Short mmCIF file of C-alpha atoms in Angstrom, two decimals:
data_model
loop_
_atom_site.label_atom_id
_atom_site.label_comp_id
_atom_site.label_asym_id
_atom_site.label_seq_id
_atom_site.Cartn_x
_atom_site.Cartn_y
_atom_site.Cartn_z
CA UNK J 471 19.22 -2.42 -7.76
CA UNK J 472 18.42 -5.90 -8.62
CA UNK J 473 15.06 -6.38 -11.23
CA UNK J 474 11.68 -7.53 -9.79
CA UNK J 475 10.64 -10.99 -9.91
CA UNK J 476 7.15 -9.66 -10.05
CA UNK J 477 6.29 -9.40 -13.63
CA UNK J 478 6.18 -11.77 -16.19
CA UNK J 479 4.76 -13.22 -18.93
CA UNK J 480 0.86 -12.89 -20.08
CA UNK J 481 -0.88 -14.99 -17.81
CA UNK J 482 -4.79 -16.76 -18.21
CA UNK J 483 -4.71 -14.45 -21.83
CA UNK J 484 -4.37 -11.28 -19.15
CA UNK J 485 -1.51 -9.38 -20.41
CA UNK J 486 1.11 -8.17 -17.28
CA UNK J 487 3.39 -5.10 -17.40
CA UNK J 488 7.01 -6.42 -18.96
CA UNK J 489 9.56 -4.18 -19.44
CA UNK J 490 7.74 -1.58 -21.13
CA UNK J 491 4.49 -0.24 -20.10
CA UNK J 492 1.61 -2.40 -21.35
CA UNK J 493 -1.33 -0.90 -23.32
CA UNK J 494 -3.61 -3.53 -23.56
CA UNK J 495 -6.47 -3.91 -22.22
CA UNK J 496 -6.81 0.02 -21.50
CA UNK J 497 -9.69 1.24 -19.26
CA UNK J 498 -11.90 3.40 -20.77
CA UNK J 499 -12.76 7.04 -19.31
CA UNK J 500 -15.78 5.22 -17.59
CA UNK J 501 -13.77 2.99 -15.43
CA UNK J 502 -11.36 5.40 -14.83
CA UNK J 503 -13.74 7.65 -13.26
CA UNK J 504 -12.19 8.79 -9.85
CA UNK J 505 -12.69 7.14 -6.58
CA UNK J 506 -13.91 9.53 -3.85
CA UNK J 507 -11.22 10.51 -1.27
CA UNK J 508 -12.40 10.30 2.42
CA UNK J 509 -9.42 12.18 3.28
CA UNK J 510 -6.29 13.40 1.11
CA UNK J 511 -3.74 11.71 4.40
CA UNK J 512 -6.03 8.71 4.57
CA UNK J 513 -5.40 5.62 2.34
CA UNK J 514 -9.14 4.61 2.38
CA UNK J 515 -11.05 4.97 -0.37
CA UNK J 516 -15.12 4.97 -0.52
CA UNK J 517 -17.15 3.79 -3.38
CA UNK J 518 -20.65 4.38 -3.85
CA UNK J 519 -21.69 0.70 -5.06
CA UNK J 520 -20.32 -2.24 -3.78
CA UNK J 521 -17.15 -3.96 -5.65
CA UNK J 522 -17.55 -6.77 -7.32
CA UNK J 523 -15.69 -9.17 -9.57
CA UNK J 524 -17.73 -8.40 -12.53
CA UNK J 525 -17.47 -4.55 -12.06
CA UNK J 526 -13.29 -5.36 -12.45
CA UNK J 527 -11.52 -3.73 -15.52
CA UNK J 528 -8.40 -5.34 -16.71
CA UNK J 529 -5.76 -3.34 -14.76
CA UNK J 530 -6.87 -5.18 -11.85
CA UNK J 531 -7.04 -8.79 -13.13
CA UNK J 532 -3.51 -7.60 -14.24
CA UNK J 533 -2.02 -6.68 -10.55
CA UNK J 534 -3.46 -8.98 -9.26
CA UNK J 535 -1.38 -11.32 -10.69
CA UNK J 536 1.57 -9.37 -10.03
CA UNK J 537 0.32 -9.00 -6.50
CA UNK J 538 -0.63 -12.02 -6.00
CA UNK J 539 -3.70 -10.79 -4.07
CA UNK J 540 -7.42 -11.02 -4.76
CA UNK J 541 -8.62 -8.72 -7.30
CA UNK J 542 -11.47 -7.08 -5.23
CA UNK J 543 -8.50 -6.28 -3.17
CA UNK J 544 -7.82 -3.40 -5.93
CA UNK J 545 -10.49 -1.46 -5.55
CA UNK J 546 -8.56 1.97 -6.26
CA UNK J 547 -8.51 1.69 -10.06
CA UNK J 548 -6.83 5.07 -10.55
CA UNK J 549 -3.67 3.77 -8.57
CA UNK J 550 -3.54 0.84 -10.73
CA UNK J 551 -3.98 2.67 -13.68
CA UNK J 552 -1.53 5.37 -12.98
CA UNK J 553 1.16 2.74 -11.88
CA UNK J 554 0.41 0.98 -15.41
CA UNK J 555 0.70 4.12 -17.18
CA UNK J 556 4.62 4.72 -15.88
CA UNK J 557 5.21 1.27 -15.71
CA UNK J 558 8.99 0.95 -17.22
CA UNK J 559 9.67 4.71 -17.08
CA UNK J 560 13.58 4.89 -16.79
CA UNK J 561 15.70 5.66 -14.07
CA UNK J 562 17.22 8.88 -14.08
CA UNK J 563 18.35 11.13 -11.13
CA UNK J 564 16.44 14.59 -10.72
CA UNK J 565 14.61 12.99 -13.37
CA UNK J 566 10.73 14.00 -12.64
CA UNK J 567 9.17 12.96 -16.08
CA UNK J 568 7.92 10.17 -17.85
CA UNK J 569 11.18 10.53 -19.97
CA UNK J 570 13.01 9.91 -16.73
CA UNK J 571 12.50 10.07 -13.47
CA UNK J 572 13.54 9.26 -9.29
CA UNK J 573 12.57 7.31 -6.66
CA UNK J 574 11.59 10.45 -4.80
CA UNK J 575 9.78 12.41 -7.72
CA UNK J 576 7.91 8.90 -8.73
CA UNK J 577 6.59 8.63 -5.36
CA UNK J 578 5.54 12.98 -5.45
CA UNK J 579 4.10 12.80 -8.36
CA UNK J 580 1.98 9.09 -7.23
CA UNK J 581 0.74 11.10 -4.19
CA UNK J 582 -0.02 14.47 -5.94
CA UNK J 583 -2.56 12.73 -8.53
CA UNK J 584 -3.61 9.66 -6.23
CA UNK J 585 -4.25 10.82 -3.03
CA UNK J 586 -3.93 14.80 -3.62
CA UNK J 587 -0.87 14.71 -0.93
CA UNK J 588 1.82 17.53 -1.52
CA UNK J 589 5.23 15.41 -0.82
CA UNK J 590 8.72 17.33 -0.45
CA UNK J 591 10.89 16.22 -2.96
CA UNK J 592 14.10 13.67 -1.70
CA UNK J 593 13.38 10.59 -0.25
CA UNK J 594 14.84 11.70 3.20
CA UNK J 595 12.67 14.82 3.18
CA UNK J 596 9.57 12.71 2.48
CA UNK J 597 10.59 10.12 5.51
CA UNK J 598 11.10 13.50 7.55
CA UNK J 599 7.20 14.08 6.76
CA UNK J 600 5.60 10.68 7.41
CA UNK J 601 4.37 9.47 10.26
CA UNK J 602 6.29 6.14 10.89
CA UNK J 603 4.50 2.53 10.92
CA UNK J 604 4.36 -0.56 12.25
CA UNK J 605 4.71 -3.06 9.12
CA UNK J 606 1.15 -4.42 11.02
CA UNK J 607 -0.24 -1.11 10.28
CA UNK J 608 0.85 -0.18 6.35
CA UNK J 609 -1.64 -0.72 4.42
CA UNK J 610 -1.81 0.41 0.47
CA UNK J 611 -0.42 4.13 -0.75
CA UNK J 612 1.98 4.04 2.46
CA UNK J 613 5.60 4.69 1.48
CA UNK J 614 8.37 2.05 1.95
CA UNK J 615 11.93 3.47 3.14
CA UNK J 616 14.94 1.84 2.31
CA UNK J 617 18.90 2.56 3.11
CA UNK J 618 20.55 1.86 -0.14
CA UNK J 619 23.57 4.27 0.32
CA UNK J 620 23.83 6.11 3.40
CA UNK J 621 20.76 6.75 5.33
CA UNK J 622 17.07 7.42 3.79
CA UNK J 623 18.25 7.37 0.14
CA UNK J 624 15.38 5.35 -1.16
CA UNK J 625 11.58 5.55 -1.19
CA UNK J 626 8.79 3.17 -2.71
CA UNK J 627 5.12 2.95 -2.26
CA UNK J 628 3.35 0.01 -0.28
CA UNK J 629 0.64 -2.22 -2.43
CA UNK J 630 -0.50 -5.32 -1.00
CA UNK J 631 1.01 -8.65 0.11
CA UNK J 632 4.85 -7.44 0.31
CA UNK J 633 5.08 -5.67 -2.81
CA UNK J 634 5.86 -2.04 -3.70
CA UNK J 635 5.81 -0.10 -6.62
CA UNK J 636 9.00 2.58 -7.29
CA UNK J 637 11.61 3.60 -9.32
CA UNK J 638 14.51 1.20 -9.51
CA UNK J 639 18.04 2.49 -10.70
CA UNK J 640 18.16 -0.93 -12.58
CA UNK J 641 14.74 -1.55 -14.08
CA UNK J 642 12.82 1.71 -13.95
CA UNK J 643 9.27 1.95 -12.56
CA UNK J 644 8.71 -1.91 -11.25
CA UNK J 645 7.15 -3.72 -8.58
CA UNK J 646 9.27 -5.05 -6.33
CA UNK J 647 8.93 -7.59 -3.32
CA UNK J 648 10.00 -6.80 0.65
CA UNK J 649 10.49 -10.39 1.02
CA UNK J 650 13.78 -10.36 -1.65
CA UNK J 651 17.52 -10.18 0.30
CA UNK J 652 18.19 -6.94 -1.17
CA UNK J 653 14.92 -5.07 -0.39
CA UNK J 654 14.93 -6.49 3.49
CA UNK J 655 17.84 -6.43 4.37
CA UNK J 656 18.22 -2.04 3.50
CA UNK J 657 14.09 -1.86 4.99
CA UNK J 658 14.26 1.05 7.35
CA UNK J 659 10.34 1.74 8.18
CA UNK J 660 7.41 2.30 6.86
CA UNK J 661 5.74 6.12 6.84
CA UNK J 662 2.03 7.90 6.27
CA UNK J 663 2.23 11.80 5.43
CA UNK J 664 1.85 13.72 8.02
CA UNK J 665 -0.98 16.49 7.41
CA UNK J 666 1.10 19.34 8.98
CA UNK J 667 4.62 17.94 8.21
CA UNK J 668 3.86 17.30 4.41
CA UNK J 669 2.86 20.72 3.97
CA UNK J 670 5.41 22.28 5.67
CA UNK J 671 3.87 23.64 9.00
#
């Protein structure tokens, strides 16, 4: 799969992910402190203050640029920080680690410590357990389906403004853009978990 166009360079003196997974600028335990989950199937998240610019850590500034997208926009810091934290993680099939990992198991393990969502393991399992969307309706956390071989074979998660995070066979974990040939033209739908179909019932 072809690279991302999405990273780059440091940009304004904010340091982006490159090809390995950037360290600077680390948030402390304090910003890290976990957003409060309205519900595990519901990408929403409720804060008890208002966000504001100068309440931003420097993951956000960060995606934002990668985004492209306003950096209140990111108010789920412990998305941002856990895609930072596996940012360039290699590729490897039935990989599930930070040593190496899939598509599928990127997008499990994203779920399991994001949003607290139990996801079945392949990528055609986990389209199997979504509820499918309307590209009007995705909004962050929702996965991004793809036919890159034959049928559901790969699986990414929606950010903002086009761009998903997942594991490319070609650049690891990477941000990628719906808008590039490769990525639209194998776009199958876009999925929430299901409550009952995620867990199995």
């Amino acid at each position: 799969m072809p690279a991302s166009s999405g990273t780059g360079p440091s940009a304004n003196g904010v340091s982006v992910p490159g090809n390995k997974v950037s360290k600077t600028g680390a948030a402390s335990a304090k910003d890290n402190e976990q957003p409060e989950i309205l519900d595990n199937y519901s990408r929403k998240v409720s804060f008890n203050t208002a966000f504001t610019i100068d309440r931003a850590i420097p993951v956000q500034f960060r995606y934002s640029i990668l985004l492209d997208t306003e950096v209140e926009a990111l108010a789920n810091t412990s998305l941002y920080s856990f895609i930072d934290n596996w940012w360039g993680t290699p590729y490897r099939v039935g990989g599930m680690t930070q040593r190496g990992v899939d598509c599928s198991a990127f997008v499990q393990n994203l779920n399991a410590a994001i949003y607290n969502v139990g996801l079945p393991r392949t990528a055609k399992e986990q389209f199997s357990a979504c509820r499918k969307l309307s590209m009007d309706e995705v909004e962050e956390g929702d996965l991004i389906f793809f036919n890159t071989k034959t049928g559901v074979s790969h699986v990414g998660v929606y950010l903002h403004n086009n761009k998903f995070v997942h594991a490319s066979t070609s650049g690891g974990v990477m941000i990628s853009d719906l808008n590039e040939p490769y990525w639209s033209k194998r776009f199958i739908s876009a999925g929430r978990p299901d409550k009952a179909l995620a867990s199995g019932n």
